Amino acid sequence: MDMKKRRVTDSYMKGQKMLHNLLVSPKARVWRHVILIAALAAVSLNQTYVVFQQGLSALSYKLYLIVLVAFISYLFVAYYNIYMLIPKYLIKKRYLLYGTLVSISVILLLCVQNWVENATRVFLGEPEMAYSSPVVILNFVSSFVTISLCMAGGSISVLLKHWMEESQKVGQMEKMHVQSEIEQLKEQVNPQLLFNILDKT
């Protein structure tokens, strides 16, 4: 029974270490970007196929151009969030401004995607989207919420990475401070006093 518990604990600790390395280690930086890019590519491909599944044969190679536009728009918003919004606003605890800018960027992303979708429908000979219809509005709102939640998840992972790095720095500073105090105490001890104490014993 103890052996089983030890194995479970060991596997849990290995998983924690792998996650920690993936989030914090500079060596895993490339893998973090590869995972993000692969996920966005999969989402773009799946979304385009679902939306235009009726006109796949008519679109032919143009389908991949639509996938590329969706992928680039997702990629732009994701990296804008990671490298601009999070460091400038979220980490500095300017939450309201951060939330506002994230919302604006998601709305712009959805506007671009709706424009591409509408242009493609016109190309296929389908009627244009009625932007005031309840279905389109509901789809826009649900997409906004979904993308915002995904961005929030990404922001939390970046914040966790920042927190881990800061914790490591604090730990190293505390260790250096303790070592410095020990060295100062060693220097303050008078060798002659030690000699006298040892001589009396």
mmCIF file of C-alpha atoms in Angstrom:
data_model
loop_
_atom_site.group_PDB
_atom_site.id
_atom_site.type_symbol
_atom_site.label_atom_id
_atom_site.label_comp_id
_atom_site.label_asym_id
_atom_site.label_seq_id
_atom_site.Cartn_x
_atom_site.Cartn_y
_atom_site.Cartn_z
ATOM 1 C CA MET A 1 0.000 0.000 0.000
ATOM 2 C CA ASP A 2 2.837 2.377 0.886
ATOM 3 C CA MET A 3 4.556 1.520 -2.396
ATOM 4 C CA LYS A 4 1.390 2.401 -4.321
ATOM 5 C CA LYS A 5 1.066 5.732 -2.495
ATOM 6 C CA ARG A 6 4.717 6.474 -3.205
ATOM 7 C CA ARG A 7 4.231 5.791 -6.922
ATOM 8 C CA VAL A 8 1.165 8.052 -7.038
ATOM 9 C CA THR A 9 3.084 10.780 -5.191
ATOM 10 C CA ASP A 10 6.119 10.396 -7.481
ATOM 11 C CA SER A 11 3.985 10.607 -10.638
ATOM 12 C CA TYR A 12 2.176 13.649 -9.214
ATOM 13 C CA MET A 13 5.476 15.368 -8.420
ATOM 14 C CA LYS A 14 6.809 14.592 -11.915
ATOM 15 C CA GLY A 15 3.667 16.078 -13.437
ATOM 16 C CA GLN A 16 4.027 19.200 -11.279
ATOM 17 C CA LYS A 17 7.681 19.544 -12.270
ATOM 18 C CA MET A 18 6.855 19.159 -15.982
ATOM 19 C CA LEU A 19 4.112 21.784 -15.739
ATOM 20 C CA HIS A 20 6.424 24.112 -13.816
ATOM 21 C CA ASN A 21 9.179 23.681 -16.428
ATOM 22 C CA LEU A 22 6.725 24.204 -19.281
ATOM 23 C CA LEU A 23 5.453 27.454 -17.748
ATOM 24 C CA VAL A 24 8.693 28.928 -16.406
ATOM 25 C CA SER A 25 11.775 27.340 -17.949
ATOM 26 C CA PRO A 26 13.424 29.426 -20.708
ATOM 27 C CA LYS A 27 14.258 26.135 -22.462
ATOM 28 C CA ALA A 28 10.527 25.395 -22.868
ATOM 29 C CA ARG A 29 9.771 28.793 -24.404
ATOM 30 C CA VAL A 30 9.719 27.398 -27.936
ATOM 31 C CA TRP A 31 7.321 24.627 -26.861
ATOM 32 C CA ARG A 32 4.975 27.163 -25.280
ATOM 33 C CA HIS A 33 4.759 29.035 -28.582
ATOM 34 C CA VAL A 34 4.429 25.812 -30.610
ATOM 35 C CA ILE A 35 1.485 24.666 -28.444
ATOM 36 C CA LEU A 36 -0.224 28.060 -28.745
ATOM 37 C CA ILE A 37 0.258 28.265 -32.525
ATOM 38 C CA ALA A 38 -0.900 24.658 -33.034
ATOM 39 C CA ALA A 39 -4.017 25.273 -30.935
ATOM 40 C CA LEU A 40 -4.896 28.458 -32.858
ATOM 41 C CA ALA A 41 -4.311 26.706 -36.194
ATOM 42 C CA ALA A 42 -6.610 23.852 -35.161
ATOM 43 C CA VAL A 43 -9.323 26.279 -34.017
ATOM 44 C CA SER A 44 -9.086 28.289 -37.271
ATOM 45 C CA LEU A 45 -9.273 25.169 -39.440
ATOM 46 C CA ASN A 46 -12.161 23.650 -37.504
ATOM 47 C CA GLN A 47 -14.130 26.915 -37.408
ATOM 48 C CA THR A 48 -13.775 27.489 -41.150
ATOM 49 C CA TYR A 49 -14.781 23.931 -42.027
ATOM 50 C CA VAL A 50 -17.845 24.107 -39.752
ATOM 51 C CA VAL A 51 -19.029 27.466 -41.112
ATOM 52 C CA PHE A 52 -18.498 26.662 -44.801
ATOM 53 C CA GLN A 53 -19.083 22.898 -44.877
ATOM 54 C CA GLN A 54 -21.857 23.318 -47.465
ATOM 55 C CA GLY A 55 -19.595 25.165 -49.906
ATOM 56 C CA LEU A 56 -16.302 23.272 -49.526
ATOM 57 C CA SER A 57 -16.185 22.111 -53.145
ATOM 58 C CA ALA A 58 -17.028 25.580 -54.516
ATOM 59 C CA LEU A 59 -14.375 27.297 -52.415
ATOM 60 C CA SER A 60 -11.566 24.810 -53.272
ATOM 61 C CA TYR A 61 -8.180 26.438 -52.436
ATOM 62 C CA LYS A 62 -9.884 29.677 -51.266
ATOM 63 C CA LEU A 63 -10.918 27.777 -48.142
ATOM 64 C CA TYR A 64 -7.291 27.730 -47.021
ATOM 65 C CA LEU A 65 -7.029 31.479 -47.544
ATOM 66 C CA ILE A 66 -10.018 31.902 -45.216
ATOM 67 C CA VAL A 67 -8.340 29.573 -42.696
ATOM 68 C CA LEU A 68 -5.159 31.666 -42.998
ATOM 69 C CA VAL A 69 -7.043 34.937 -42.366
ATOM 70 C CA ALA A 70 -8.755 33.429 -39.294
ATOM 71 C CA PHE A 71 -5.432 32.030 -38.034
ATOM 72 C CA ILE A 72 -3.587 35.345 -38.461
ATOM 73 C CA SER A 73 -6.376 37.267 -36.717
ATOM 74 C CA TYR A 74 -6.342 34.851 -33.760
ATOM 75 C CA LEU A 75 -2.546 34.926 -33.647
ATOM 76 C CA PHE A 76 -2.438 38.728 -33.691
ATOM 77 C CA VAL A 77 -4.938 39.061 -30.827
ATOM 78 C CA ALA A 78 -3.232 36.330 -28.755
ATOM 79 C CA TYR A 79 0.256 37.856 -29.056
ATOM 80 C CA TYR A 80 -1.088 41.382 -28.607
ATOM 81 C CA ASN A 81 -2.557 40.177 -25.317
ATOM 82 C CA ILE A 82 0.610 38.350 -24.222
ATOM 83 C CA TYR A 83 3.219 40.963 -25.141
ATOM 84 C CA MET A 84 1.303 44.236 -24.852
ATOM 85 C CA LEU A 85 -1.785 44.054 -22.664
ATOM 86 C CA ILE A 86 -0.626 41.685 -19.918
ATOM 87 C CA PRO A 87 2.757 43.362 -19.176
ATOM 88 C CA LYS A 88 1.468 46.945 -19.484
ATOM 89 C CA TYR A 89 -1.883 46.617 -17.740
ATOM 90 C CA LEU A 90 -2.661 43.284 -16.077
ATOM 91 C CA ILE A 91 0.637 42.787 -14.238
ATOM 92 C CA LYS A 92 0.559 46.444 -13.177
ATOM 93 C CA LYS A 93 -2.962 45.831 -11.745
ATOM 94 C CA ARG A 94 -4.759 48.165 -14.152
ATOM 95 C CA TYR A 95 -7.621 45.694 -14.438
ATOM 96 C CA LEU A 96 -10.365 47.925 -15.833
ATOM 97 C CA LEU A 97 -8.201 49.227 -18.676
ATOM 98 C CA TYR A 98 -6.946 45.712 -19.379
ATOM 99 C CA GLY A 99 -10.493 44.324 -19.550
ATOM 100 C CA THR A 100 -11.602 47.168 -21.811
ATOM 101 C CA LEU A 101 -8.712 46.702 -24.265
ATOM 102 C CA VAL A 102 -9.183 42.918 -24.336
ATOM 103 C CA SER A 103 -12.888 43.406 -25.079
ATOM 104 C CA ILE A 104 -12.125 45.869 -27.891
ATOM 105 C CA SER A 105 -9.552 43.518 -29.440
ATOM 106 C CA VAL A 106 -11.997 40.570 -29.309
ATOM 107 C CA ILE A 107 -14.776 42.688 -30.874
ATOM 108 C CA LEU A 108 -12.418 43.775 -33.694
ATOM 109 C CA LEU A 109 -11.398 40.142 -34.222
ATOM 110 C CA LEU A 110 -15.040 39.079 -34.519
ATOM 111 C CA CYS A 111 -15.801 41.968 -36.892
ATOM 112 C CA VAL A 112 -12.974 40.867 -39.210
ATOM 113 C CA GLN A 113 -14.161 37.258 -39.094
ATOM 114 C CA ASN A 114 -17.787 38.279 -39.767
ATOM 115 C CA TRP A 115 -16.687 40.428 -42.701
ATOM 116 C CA VAL A 116 -14.714 37.496 -44.189
ATOM 117 C CA GLU A 117 -17.646 35.139 -43.612
ATOM 118 C CA ASN A 118 -20.079 37.573 -45.255
ATOM 119 C CA ALA A 119 -17.795 38.120 -48.266
ATOM 120 C CA THR A 120 -17.447 34.358 -48.666
ATOM 121 C CA ARG A 121 -21.222 33.872 -48.533
ATOM 122 C CA VAL A 122 -21.629 36.470 -51.292
ATOM 123 C CA PHE A 123 -18.970 34.658 -53.348
ATOM 124 C CA LEU A 124 -20.893 31.386 -52.914
ATOM 125 C CA GLY A 125 -24.102 33.070 -54.040
ATOM 126 C CA GLU A 126 -25.732 32.894 -50.628
ATOM 127 C CA PRO A 127 -27.643 35.803 -49.071
ATOM 128 C CA GLU A 128 -25.648 38.252 -46.951
ATOM 129 C CA MET A 129 -25.754 37.969 -43.188
ATOM 130 C CA ALA A 130 -28.407 40.076 -41.489
ATOM 131 C CA TYR A 131 -26.357 41.570 -38.670
ATOM 132 C CA SER A 132 -29.495 42.607 -36.770
ATOM 133 C CA SER A 133 -30.983 39.101 -36.733
ATOM 134 C CA PRO A 134 -31.166 37.382 -33.318
ATOM 135 C CA VAL A 135 -29.154 34.367 -34.560
ATOM 136 C CA VAL A 136 -26.220 36.528 -35.713
ATOM 137 C CA ILE A 137 -26.313 38.605 -32.504
ATOM 138 C CA LEU A 138 -26.439 35.462 -30.349
ATOM 139 C CA ASN A 139 -23.573 33.930 -32.308
ATOM 140 C CA PHE A 140 -21.540 37.149 -31.917
ATOM 141 C CA VAL A 141 -22.169 37.250 -28.141
ATOM 142 C CA SER A 142 -21.366 33.557 -27.634
ATOM 143 C CA SER A 143 -18.173 33.881 -29.714
ATOM 144 C CA PHE A 144 -17.201 36.976 -27.717
ATOM 145 C CA VAL A 145 -17.662 35.123 -24.413
ATOM 146 C CA THR A 146 -15.803 32.022 -25.647
ATOM 147 C CA ILE A 147 -12.800 33.944 -26.991
ATOM 148 C CA SER A 148 -12.699 36.175 -23.889
ATOM 149 C CA LEU A 149 -12.644 33.099 -21.628
ATOM 150 C CA CYS A 150 -9.828 31.574 -23.709
ATOM 151 C CA MET A 151 -7.848 34.805 -23.426
ATOM 152 C CA ALA A 152 -8.498 34.889 -19.682
ATOM 153 C CA GLY A 153 -7.126 31.342 -19.430
ATOM 154 C CA GLY A 154 -4.030 32.368 -21.368
ATOM 155 C CA SER A 155 -3.621 35.441 -19.175
ATOM 156 C CA ILE A 156 -3.836 33.316 -16.028
ATOM 157 C CA SER A 157 -1.073 31.022 -17.314
ATOM 158 C CA VAL A 158 1.148 34.039 -18.080
ATOM 159 C CA LEU A 159 0.394 35.484 -14.629
ATOM 160 C CA LEU A 160 1.235 32.117 -13.047
ATOM 161 C CA LYS A 161 4.546 32.094 -14.917
ATOM 162 C CA HIS A 162 5.247 35.664 -13.730
ATOM 163 C CA TRP A 163 4.353 34.721 -10.140
ATOM 164 C CA MET A 164 6.636 31.644 -10.239
ATOM 165 C CA GLU A 165 9.533 33.705 -11.585
ATOM 166 C CA GLU A 166 8.995 36.358 -8.916
ATOM 167 C CA SER A 167 8.812 33.666 -6.195
ATOM 168 C CA GLN A 168 12.111 32.220 -7.403
ATOM 169 C CA LYS A 169 13.722 35.671 -7.347
ATOM 170 C CA VAL A 170 12.396 36.348 -3.817
ATOM 171 C CA GLY A 171 13.677 32.945 -2.649
ATOM 172 C CA GLN A 172 17.125 33.618 -4.100
ATOM 173 C CA MET A 173 17.239 37.100 -2.532
ATOM 174 C CA GLU A 174 16.231 35.713 0.862
ATOM 175 C CA LYS A 175 18.923 33.031 0.608
ATOM 176 C CA MET A 176 21.540 35.635 -0.341
ATOM 177 C CA HIS A 177 20.375 37.865 2.535
ATOM 178 C CA VAL A 178 20.709 35.033 5.066
ATOM 179 C CA GLN A 179 24.160 34.130 3.735
ATOM 180 C CA SER A 180 25.207 37.785 3.940
ATOM 181 C CA GLU A 181 24.045 38.006 7.568
ATOM 182 C CA ILE A 182 25.939 34.805 8.433
ATOM 183 C CA GLU A 183 29.089 36.215 6.852
ATOM 184 C CA GLN A 184 28.675 39.466 8.819
ATOM 185 C CA LEU A 185 28.247 37.523 12.052
ATOM 186 C CA LYS A 186 31.359 35.511 11.287
ATOM 187 C CA GLU A 187 33.324 38.715 10.728
ATOM 188 C CA GLN A 188 31.997 40.215 13.981
ATOM 189 C CA VAL A 189 33.183 37.276 16.069
ATOM 190 C CA ASN A 190 36.549 38.176 17.596
ATOM 191 C CA PRO A 191 39.081 35.343 17.103
ATOM 192 C CA GLN A 192 40.786 36.335 20.351
ATOM 193 C CA LEU A 193 37.480 35.954 22.215
ATOM 194 C CA LEU A 194 37.048 32.479 20.810
ATOM 195 C CA PHE A 195 40.603 31.621 21.811
ATOM 196 C CA ASN A 196 39.962 32.796 25.386
ATOM 197 C CA ILE A 197 36.725 30.809 25.641
ATOM 198 C CA LEU A 198 38.427 27.673 24.354
ATOM 199 C CA ASP A 199 41.387 28.262 26.647
ATOM 200 C CA LYS A 200 39.133 28.425 29.746
ATOM 201 C CA THR A 201 37.309 25.159 28.936
#
